[in-house]
Structure formats: C-alpha cells, structure tokens
mmCIF file of C-alpha atoms in Angstrom:
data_model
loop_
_atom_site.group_PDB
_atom_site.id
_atom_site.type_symbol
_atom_site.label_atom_id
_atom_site.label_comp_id
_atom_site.label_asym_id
_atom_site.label_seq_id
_atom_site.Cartn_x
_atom_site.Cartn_y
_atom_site.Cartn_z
ATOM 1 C CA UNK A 21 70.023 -24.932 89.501
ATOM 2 C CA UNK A 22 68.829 -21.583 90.546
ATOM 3 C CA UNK A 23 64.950 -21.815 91.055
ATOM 4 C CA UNK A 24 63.126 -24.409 93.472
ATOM 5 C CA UNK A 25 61.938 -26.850 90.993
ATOM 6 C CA UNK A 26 58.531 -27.981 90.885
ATOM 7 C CA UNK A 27 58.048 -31.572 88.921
ATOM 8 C CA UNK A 28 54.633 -32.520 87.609
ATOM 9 C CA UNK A 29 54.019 -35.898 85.847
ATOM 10 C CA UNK A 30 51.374 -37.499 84.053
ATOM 11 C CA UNK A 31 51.565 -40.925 83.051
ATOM 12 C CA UNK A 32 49.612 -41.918 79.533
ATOM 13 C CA UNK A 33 49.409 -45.834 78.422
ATOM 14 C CA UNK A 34 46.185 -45.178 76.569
ATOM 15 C CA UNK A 35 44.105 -42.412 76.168
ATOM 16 C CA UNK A 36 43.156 -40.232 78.694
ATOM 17 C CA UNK A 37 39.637 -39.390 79.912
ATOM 18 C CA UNK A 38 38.206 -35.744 81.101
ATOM 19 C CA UNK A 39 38.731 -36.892 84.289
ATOM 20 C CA UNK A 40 42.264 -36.956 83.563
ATOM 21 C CA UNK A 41 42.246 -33.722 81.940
ATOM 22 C CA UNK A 42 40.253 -31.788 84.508
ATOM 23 C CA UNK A 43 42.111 -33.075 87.650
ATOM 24 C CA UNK A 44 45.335 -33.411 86.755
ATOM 25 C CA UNK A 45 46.678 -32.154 82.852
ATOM 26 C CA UNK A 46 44.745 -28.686 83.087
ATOM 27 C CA UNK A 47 45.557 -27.842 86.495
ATOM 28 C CA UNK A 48 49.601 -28.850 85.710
ATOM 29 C CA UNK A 49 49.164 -26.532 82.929
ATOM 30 C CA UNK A 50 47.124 -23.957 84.737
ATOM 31 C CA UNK A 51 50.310 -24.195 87.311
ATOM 32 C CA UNK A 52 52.831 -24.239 84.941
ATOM 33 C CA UNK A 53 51.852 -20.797 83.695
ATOM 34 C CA UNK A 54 51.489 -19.480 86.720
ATOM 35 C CA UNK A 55 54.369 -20.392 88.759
ATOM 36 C CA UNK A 56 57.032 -19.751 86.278
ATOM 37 C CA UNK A 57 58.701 -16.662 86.945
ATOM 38 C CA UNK A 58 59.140 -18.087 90.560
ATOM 39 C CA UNK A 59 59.821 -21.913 89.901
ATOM 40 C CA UNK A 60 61.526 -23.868 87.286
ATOM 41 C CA UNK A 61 58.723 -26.462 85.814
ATOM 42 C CA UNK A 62 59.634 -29.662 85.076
ATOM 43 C CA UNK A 63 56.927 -31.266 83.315
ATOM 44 C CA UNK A 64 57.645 -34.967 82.800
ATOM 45 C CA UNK A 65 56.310 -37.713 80.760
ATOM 46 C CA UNK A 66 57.063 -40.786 82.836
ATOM 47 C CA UNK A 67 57.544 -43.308 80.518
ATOM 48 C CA UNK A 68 59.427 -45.777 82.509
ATOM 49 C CA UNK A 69 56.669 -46.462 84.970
ATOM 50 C CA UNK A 70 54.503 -47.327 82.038
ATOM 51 C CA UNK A 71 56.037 -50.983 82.194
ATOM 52 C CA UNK A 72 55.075 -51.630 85.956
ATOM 53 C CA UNK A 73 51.465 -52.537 84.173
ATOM 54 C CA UNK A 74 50.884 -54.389 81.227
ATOM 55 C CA UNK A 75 51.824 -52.374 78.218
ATOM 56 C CA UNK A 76 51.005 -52.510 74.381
ATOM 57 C CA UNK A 77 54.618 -51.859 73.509
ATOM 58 C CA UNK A 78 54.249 -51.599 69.788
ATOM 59 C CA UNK A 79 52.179 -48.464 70.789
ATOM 60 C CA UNK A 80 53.962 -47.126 73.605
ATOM 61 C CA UNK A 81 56.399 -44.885 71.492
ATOM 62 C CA UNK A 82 53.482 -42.885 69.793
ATOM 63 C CA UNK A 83 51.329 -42.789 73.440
ATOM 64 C CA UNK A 84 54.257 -41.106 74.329
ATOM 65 C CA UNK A 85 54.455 -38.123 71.777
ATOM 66 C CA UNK A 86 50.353 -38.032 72.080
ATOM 67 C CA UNK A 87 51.067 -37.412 75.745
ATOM 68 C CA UNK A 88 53.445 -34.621 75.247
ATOM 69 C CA UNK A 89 50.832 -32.797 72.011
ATOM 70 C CA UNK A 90 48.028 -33.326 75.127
ATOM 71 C CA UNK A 91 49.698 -30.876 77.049
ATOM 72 C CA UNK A 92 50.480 -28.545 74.448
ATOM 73 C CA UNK A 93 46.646 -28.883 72.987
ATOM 74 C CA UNK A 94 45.659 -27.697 77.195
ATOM 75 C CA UNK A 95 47.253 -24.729 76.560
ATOM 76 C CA UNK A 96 50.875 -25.651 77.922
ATOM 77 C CA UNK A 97 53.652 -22.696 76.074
ATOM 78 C CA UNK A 98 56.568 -23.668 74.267
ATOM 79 C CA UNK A 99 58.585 -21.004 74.164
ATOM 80 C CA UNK A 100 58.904 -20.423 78.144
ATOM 81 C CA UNK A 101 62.357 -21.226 79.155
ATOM 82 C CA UNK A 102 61.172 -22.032 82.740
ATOM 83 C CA UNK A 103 59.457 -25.005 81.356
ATOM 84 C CA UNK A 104 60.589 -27.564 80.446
ATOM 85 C CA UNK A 105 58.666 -30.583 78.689
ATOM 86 C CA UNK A 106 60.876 -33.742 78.211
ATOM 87 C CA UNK A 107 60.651 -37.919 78.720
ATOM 88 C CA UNK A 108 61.897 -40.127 81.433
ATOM 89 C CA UNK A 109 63.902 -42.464 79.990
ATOM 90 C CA UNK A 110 66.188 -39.632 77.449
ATOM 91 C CA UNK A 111 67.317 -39.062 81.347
ATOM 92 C CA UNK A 112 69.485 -41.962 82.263
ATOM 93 C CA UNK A 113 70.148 -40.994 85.648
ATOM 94 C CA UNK A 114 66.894 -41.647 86.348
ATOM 95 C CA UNK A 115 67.831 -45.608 86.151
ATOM 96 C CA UNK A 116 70.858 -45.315 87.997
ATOM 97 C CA UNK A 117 70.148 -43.198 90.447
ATOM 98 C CA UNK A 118 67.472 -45.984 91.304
ATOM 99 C CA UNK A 119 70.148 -48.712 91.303
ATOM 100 C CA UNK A 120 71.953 -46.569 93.766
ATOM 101 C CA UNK A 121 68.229 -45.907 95.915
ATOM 102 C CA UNK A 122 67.985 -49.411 95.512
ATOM 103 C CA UNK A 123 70.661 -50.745 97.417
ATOM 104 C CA UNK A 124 69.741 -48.605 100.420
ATOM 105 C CA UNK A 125 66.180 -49.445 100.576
ATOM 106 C CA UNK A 126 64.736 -52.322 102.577
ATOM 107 C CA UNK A 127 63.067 -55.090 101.392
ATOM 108 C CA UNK A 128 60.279 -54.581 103.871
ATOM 109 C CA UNK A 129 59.475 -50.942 103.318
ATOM 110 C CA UNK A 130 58.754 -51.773 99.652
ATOM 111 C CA UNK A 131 56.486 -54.434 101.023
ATOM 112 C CA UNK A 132 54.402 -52.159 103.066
ATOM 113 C CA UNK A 133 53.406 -49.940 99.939
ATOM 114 C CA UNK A 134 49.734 -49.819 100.231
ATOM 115 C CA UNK A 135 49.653 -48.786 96.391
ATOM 116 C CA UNK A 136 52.026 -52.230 95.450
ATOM 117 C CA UNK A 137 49.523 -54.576 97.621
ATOM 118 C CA UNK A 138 46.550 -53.295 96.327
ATOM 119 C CA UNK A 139 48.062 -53.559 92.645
ATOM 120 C CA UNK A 140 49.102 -56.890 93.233
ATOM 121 C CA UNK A 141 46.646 -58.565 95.468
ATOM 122 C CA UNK A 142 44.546 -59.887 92.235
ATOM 123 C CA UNK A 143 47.619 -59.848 89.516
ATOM 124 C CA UNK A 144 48.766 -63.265 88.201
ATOM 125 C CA UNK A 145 52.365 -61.786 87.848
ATOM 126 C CA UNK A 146 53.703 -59.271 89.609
ATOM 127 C CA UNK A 147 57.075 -57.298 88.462
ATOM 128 C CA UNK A 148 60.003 -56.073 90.191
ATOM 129 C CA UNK A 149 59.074 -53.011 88.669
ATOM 130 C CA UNK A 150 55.710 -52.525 90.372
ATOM 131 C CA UNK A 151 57.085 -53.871 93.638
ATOM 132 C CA UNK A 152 60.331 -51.218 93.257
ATOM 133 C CA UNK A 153 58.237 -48.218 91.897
ATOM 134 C CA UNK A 154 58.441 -45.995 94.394
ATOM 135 C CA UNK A 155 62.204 -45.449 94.419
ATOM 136 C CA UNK A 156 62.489 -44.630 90.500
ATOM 137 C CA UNK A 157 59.832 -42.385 91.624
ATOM 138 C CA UNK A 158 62.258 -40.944 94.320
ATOM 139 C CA UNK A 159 64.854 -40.496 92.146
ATOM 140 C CA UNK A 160 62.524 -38.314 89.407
ATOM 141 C CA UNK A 161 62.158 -36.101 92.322
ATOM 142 C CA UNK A 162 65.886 -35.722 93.906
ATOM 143 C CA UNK A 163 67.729 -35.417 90.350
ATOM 144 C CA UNK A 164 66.318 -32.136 90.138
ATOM 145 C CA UNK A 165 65.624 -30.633 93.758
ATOM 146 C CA UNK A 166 62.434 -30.411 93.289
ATOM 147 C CA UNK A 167 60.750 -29.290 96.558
ATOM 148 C CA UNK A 168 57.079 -29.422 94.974
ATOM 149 C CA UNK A 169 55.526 -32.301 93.656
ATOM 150 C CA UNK A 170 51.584 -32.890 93.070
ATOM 151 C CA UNK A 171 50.635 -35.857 94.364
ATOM 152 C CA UNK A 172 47.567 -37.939 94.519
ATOM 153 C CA UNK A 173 46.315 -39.908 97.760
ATOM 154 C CA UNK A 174 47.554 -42.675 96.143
ATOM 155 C CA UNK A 175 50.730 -41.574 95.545
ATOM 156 C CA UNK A 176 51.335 -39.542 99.252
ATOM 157 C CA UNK A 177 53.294 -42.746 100.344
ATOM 158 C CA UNK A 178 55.636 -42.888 97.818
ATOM 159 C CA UNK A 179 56.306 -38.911 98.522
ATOM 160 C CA UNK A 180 56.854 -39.506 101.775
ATOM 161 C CA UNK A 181 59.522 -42.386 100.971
ATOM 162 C CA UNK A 182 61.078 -40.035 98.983
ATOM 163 C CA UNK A 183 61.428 -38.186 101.764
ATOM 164 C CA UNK A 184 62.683 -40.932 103.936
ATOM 165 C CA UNK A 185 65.371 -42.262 101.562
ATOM 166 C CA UNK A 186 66.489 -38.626 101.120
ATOM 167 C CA UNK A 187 66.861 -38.048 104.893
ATOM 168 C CA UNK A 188 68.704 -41.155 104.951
ATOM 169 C CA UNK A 189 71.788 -40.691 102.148
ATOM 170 C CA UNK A 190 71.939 -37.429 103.238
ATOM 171 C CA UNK A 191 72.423 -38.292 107.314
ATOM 172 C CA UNK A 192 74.856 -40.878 105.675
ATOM 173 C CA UNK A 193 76.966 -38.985 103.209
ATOM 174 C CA UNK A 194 76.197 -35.601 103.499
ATOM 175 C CA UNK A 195 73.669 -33.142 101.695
ATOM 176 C CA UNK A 196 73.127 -35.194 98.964
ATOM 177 C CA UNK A 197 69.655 -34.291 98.245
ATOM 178 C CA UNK A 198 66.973 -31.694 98.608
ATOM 179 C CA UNK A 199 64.268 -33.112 100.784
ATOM 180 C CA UNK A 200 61.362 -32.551 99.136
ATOM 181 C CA UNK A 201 58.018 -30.542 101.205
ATOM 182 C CA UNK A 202 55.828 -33.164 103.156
ATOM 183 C CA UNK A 203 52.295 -34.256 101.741
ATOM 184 C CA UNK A 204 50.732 -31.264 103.958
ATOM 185 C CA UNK A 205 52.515 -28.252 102.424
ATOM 186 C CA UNK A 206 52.011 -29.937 98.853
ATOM 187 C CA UNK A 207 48.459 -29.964 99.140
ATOM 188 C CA UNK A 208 48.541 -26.373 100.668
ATOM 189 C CA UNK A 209 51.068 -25.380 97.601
ATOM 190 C CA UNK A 210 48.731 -27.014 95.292
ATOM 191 C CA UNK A 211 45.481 -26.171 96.591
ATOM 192 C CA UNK A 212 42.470 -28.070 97.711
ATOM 193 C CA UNK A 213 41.751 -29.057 93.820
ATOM 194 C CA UNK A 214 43.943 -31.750 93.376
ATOM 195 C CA UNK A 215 41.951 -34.217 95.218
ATOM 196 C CA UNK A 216 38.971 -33.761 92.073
ATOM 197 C CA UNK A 217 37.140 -36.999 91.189
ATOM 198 C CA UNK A 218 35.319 -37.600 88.405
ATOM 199 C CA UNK A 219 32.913 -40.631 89.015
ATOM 200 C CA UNK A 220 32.204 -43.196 86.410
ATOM 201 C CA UNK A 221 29.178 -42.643 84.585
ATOM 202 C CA UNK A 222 27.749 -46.380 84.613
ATOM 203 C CA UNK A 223 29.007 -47.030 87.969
ATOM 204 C CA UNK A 224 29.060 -43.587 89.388
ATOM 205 C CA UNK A 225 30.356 -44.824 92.886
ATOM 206 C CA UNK A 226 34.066 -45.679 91.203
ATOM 207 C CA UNK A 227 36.616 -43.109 89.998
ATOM 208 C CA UNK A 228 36.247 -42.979 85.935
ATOM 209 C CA UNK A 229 39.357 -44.447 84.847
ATOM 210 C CA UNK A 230 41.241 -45.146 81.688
ATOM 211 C CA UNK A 231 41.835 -48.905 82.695
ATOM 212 C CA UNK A 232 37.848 -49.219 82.220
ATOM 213 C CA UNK A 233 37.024 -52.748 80.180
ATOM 214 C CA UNK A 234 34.329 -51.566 78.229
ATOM 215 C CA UNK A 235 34.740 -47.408 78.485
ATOM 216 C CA UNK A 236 31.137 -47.180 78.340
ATOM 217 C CA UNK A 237 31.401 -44.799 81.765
ATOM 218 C CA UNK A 238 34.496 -42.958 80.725
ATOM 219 C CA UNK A 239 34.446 -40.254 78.364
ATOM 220 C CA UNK A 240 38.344 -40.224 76.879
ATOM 221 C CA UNK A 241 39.491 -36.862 75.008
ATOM 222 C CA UNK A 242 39.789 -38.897 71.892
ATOM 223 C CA UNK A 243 36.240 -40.013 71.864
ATOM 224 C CA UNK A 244 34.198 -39.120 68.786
ATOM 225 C CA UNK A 245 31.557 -36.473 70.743
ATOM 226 C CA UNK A 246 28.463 -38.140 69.269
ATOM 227 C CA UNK A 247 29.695 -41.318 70.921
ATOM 228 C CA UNK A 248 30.528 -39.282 73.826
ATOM 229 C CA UNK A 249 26.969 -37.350 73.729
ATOM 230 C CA UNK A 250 25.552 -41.291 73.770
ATOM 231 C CA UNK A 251 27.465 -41.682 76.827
ATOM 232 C CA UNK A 252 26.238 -38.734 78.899
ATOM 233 C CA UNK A 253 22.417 -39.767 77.561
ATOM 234 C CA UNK A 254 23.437 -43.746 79.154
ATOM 235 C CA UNK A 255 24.659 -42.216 82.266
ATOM 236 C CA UNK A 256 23.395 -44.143 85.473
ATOM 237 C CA UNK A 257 20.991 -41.982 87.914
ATOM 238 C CA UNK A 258 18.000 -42.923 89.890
ATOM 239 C CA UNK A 259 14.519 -43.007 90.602
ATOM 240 C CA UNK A 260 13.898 -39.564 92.553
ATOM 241 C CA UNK A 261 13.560 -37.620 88.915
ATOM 242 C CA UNK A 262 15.023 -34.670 91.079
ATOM 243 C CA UNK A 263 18.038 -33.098 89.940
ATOM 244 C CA UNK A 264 19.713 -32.572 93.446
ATOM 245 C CA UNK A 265 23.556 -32.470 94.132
ATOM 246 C CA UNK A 266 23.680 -35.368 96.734
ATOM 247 C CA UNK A 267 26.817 -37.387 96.289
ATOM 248 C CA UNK A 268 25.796 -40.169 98.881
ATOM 249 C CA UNK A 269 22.255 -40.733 97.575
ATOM 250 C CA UNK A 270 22.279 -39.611 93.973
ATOM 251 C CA UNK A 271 25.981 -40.099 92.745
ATOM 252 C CA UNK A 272 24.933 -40.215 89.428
ATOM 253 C CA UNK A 273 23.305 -37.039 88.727
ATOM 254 C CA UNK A 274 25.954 -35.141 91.327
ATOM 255 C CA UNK A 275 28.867 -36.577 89.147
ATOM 256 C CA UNK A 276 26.565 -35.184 86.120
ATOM 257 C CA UNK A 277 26.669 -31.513 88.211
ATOM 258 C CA UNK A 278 30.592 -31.752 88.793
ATOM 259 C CA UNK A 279 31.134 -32.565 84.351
ATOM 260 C CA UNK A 280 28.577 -29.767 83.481
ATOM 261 C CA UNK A 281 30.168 -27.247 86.325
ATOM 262 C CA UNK A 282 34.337 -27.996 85.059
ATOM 263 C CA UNK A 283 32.820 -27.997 81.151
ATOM 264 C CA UNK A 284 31.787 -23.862 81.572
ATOM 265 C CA UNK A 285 34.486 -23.683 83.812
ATOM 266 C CA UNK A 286 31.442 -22.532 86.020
ATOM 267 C CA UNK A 287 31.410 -22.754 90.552
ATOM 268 C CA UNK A 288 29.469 -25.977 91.279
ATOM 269 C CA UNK A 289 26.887 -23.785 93.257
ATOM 270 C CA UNK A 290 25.637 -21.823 90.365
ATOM 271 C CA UNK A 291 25.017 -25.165 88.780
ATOM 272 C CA UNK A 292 22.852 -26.783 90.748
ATOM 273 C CA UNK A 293 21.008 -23.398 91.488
ATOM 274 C CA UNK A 294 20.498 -23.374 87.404
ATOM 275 C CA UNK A 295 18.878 -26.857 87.601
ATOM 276 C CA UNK A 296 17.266 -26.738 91.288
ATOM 277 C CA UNK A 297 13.439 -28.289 90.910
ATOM 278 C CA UNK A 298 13.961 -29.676 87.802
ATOM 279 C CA UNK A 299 12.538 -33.161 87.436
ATOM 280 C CA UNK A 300 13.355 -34.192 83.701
ATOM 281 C CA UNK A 301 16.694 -36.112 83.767
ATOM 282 C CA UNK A 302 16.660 -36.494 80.136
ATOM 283 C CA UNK A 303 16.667 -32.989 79.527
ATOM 284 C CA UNK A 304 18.930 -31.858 82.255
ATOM 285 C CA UNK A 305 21.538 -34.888 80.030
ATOM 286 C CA UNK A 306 20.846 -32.677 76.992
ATOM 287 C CA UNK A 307 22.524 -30.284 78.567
ATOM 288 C CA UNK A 308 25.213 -31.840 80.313
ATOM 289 C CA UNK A 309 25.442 -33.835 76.596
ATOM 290 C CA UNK A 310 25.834 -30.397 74.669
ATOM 291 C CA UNK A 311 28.328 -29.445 76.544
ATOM 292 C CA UNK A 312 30.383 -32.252 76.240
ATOM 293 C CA UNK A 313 30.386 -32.431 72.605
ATOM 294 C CA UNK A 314 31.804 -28.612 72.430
ATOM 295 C CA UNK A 315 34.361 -29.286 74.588
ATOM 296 C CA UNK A 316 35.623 -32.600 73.011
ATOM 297 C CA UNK A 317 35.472 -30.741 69.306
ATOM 298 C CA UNK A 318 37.531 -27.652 70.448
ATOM 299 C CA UNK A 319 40.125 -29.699 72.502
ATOM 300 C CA UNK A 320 40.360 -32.386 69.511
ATOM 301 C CA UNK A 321 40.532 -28.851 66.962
ATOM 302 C CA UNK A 322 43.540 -27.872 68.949
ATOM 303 C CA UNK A 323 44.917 -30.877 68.910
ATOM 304 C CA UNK A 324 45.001 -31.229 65.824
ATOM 305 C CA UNK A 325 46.201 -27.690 65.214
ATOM 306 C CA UNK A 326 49.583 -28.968 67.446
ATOM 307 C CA UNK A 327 52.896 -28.199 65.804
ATOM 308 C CA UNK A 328 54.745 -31.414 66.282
ATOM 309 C CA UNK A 329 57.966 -30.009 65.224
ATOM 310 C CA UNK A 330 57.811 -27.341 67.749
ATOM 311 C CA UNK A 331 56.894 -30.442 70.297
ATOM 312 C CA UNK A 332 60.298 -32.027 69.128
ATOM 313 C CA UNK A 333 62.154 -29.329 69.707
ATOM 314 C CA UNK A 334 61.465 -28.521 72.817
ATOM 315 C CA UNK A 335 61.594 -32.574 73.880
ATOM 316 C CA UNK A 336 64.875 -31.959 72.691
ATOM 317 C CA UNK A 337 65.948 -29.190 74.163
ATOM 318 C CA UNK A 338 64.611 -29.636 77.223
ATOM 319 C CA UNK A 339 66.342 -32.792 77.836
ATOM 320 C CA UNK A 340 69.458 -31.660 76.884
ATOM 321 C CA UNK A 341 68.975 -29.310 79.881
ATOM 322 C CA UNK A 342 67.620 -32.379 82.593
ATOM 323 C CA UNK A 343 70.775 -34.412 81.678
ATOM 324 C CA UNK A 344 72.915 -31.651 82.481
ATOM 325 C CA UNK A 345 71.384 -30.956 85.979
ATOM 326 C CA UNK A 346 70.371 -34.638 86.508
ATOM 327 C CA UNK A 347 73.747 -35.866 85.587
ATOM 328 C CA UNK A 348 75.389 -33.261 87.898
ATOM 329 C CA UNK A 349 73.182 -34.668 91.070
ATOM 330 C CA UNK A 350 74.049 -37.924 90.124
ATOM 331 C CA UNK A 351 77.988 -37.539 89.775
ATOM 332 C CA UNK A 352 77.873 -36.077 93.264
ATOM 333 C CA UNK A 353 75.711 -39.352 94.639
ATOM 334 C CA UNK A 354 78.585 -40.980 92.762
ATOM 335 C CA UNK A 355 81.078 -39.962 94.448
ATOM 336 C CA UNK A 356 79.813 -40.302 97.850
ATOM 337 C CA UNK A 357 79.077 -44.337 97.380
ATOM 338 C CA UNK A 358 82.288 -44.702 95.746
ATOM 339 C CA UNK A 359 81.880 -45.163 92.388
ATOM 340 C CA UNK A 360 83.957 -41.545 91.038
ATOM 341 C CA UNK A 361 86.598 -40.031 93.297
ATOM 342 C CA UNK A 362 86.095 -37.844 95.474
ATOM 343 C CA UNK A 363 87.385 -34.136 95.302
ATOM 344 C CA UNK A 364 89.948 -33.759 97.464
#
C-alpha cells in the first residue's frame, strides 16, 4: 500500500451536534489536510455499526450521504488523492474479514467490553451486533494497515482488541496484519485535543449528545440558529452571577466559555480574561448566542453550497481503491485459514 494509513471514522444516525463537529469532524479534517503528503487518509463512514443501535432505516441511506457532504461542508478536499472518502459496507471484506475475527475470538473477551455492558445493562434487547462490535471494528482497521486510528476513551478497548486479535493470527499464521500503535502513541499522534467535551447545556454535567430525548441541551449543525440562539439564552448556570471558568462548581457557564472559545477559534484563556468580573449572565449568553448563530449560518451556507456529484464521485472512486487493497489483505487471511490455496 505504500504509505502508513491513518483511518478516521465518524458514525452519523441522526444529526450531529457542535460537539460532534468540534471534537471529532473538524479535527479529522484539520488532520486529513495535514498529514497527507506523509499518510494515506482513509476517512470512513461506518455505516455498518449504525445497526448495533436502533436505527430509522428508511432514513439511514440519506444520513449516510449527509454524513459524507458534512465533511466536505468542514472543509475536507476532494481532489487529494491521499484521501480517500468512501462507506463501510461498498467494502465487503469488512463482513468477512469479521466472520474470519470471529471464529478466533472468545466468547468471554467480548463479554468483558466495558462499552457492550454499559450499552446493554438498561436495553430490552440486545444484538449480536452490539455484543460483536468490536471485531468488525478490528477488521476496519487491519484491511488497510492502518497504524493510526483516533480513538475515544470509549473506544480505547476496542483498539486495544484490535491489537490483541492481530497479535494473535499473526503468532498463528504468520504476518498477517499490521498491528496497529497502542492507545498511548495515538493520543500522542493525535494530540491532547481529542479528549474535547462539550457539556450539555440543560444538564451541563453530561456530554451533549445526539441521542438527547428532547435536544433542548444540544445544539445539532442542522438546527435553525434562532432556535439554536433560544438554546444558548435556556442554558443552565447558577446563582453566583459571576462569569468564572470553574468546571466543578459552575459547569454551566465553563461549558458556555469552552462553545464561545472553539466558535472564534479563540485559546480558552483569552476568553475568560474577555469576560473576567462580569456579573450579567444574560448578556455574557448574548454573546455566546451571537456567535452561535454565525457559525450555524456559514456552516449550513456551505453546506448547502456542497457539490453532490463531486461527493459521488469520489465515494466512488475511492472505494474502488479500498476494495482493491482490502480485498488483497483479505485473500492473504484467506489463504492462511484455508479457504484459497496457498502459494506454493
């Protein structure tokens, strides 16, 4: 394949929120640019995971393309050949190879997945799919190489499975696989940023997150801004009337600090200085309020301004180039379990 491969993901059942945007899309994009010319990119829409949760299927086709314009609309380029944009499940390999992964994974080691216990601890039903997750996750990762993958805390255990299982066929039949870099060396490859939290804005002790009932505290990217200006004004605080950045006793207006200070793109620091001894919540929400509108109207402008035959196209191409290097890592796992023959 030439270049190490670096494969970012970002999963999209419904629309995503600024949260989304500013700790995972922009920075993938941001990355993406940036790491080119060294790495091959891989940036891929997962769209088989989307059935380990409950799904709208009739929708699921067109969430899909809206995922792929998202990235485009944060500034992702088309026309770099060491990038390549494409969906899950135009791979095939991906399924298969996770047949394969299957069979030489343990029943117990999916069963200690902290992510699959704490999914399923209050679900009714719980899928296969859920409980077998992190292995289709494995096999996104070792179809390609891929040595860098940004991860999550929530998703470290899976990496590190991916690791194990790798190890594993490899100590078995031979270097199968590249091992992809332990959790430590992603974050260091990634930088400190990838950890960013945006808080809720009704209950600003939980992560904002697109699964939110009523999306009162969760401002998505397709919101209307008024409605979204409404929000910010609604936004839980306190009773000090002090606009101070402390997280543990005023969550509310230091999640308010973090929005403003990713909105200008603008060090955290600077924006509490701006605001230090001010005692008007109202009017510091103006402000935070403002700011959101502008950025939802330019990112929905652009958006909108998306060429979505140049999105096809490169869908297309690009996964015309993942089957060809995914099927080639997959003939070779083949042929070590038995199921091609072997070159002599």
């Amino acid at each position: 394949m030439g270049k190490s491969v670096i494969l970012p993901g970002l999963r999209a059942n419904n629309d995503l929120h600024i949260g989304n945007y500013f700790g995972a899309m922009l920075p993938m994009v941001d990355m993406a640019k940036t790491r080119s010319e060294e790495f091959q990119v891989n940036m891929f829409i997962p769209d088989l995971h989307s059935f380990t949760t409950p799904v709208e299927h009739a929708d699921l086709y067109d969430q899909i393309l809206h995922n792929a314009r998202l990235f485009v609309a944060a500034g992702l380029p088309l026309d770099n050949p060491d990038i390549h944009l494409y969906r899950q499940s135009y791979v095939p390999a991906h399924s298969e190879l996770t047949w394969i992964l299957d069979c030489f994974t343990g029943y117990g080691q999916m069963g200690r997945m902290t992510q699959f216990k704490d999914k399923s601890s209050n679900a009714t039903e719980v899928s296969v799919g859920l409980f077998n997750y992190p292995v289709l996750m494995a096999s996104d990762i070792l179809l390609y190489g891929a040595s860098y993958v940004p991860v999550g805390d929530d998703q470290s255990q899976h990496l590190e499975f991916t690791r194990d299982i790798a190890e594993r066929m490899n100590s078995r039949f031979g270097e199968l696989f590249t091992v992809p870099e332990p959790v430590a060396k992603q974050h260091e490859f990634f930088g400190k940023d990838q950890g960013l939290r945006i808080m809720d804005l009704v209950e600003p002790t939980k992560k904002m997150s697109k699964s939110n009932d009523t999306g009162r505290g969760v401002i998505f990217l397709g919101d209307n801004p008024e409605d979204a200006a409404k929000k910010i004004m609604s936004a839980t605080t306190d009773d000090k009337a002090d606009v101070v950045y402390d997280p543990e006793n005023q969550p509310g207006v230091s999640n308010l600090l973090e929005i403003l200070s990713l909105l200008r793109s603008q060090k955290l620091a600077d924006v509490v200085s701006e605001f230090a001894g001010q005692s008007r919540y109202g009017d510091f929400k103006l402000v935070v309020a403002q700011e959101v509108k502008n950025f939802l109207t330019d990112f929905q402008a652009r958006l909108a301004a998306v060429d979505d035959n140049a999105v096809f196209t490169k869908l297309e191409s690009s996964e015309q180039i993942m089957n060809e290097q995914a099927n080639a890592t997959l003939y070779r796992v083949q042929q070590a379990v038995g199921l091609r023959k072997r070159n002599d």
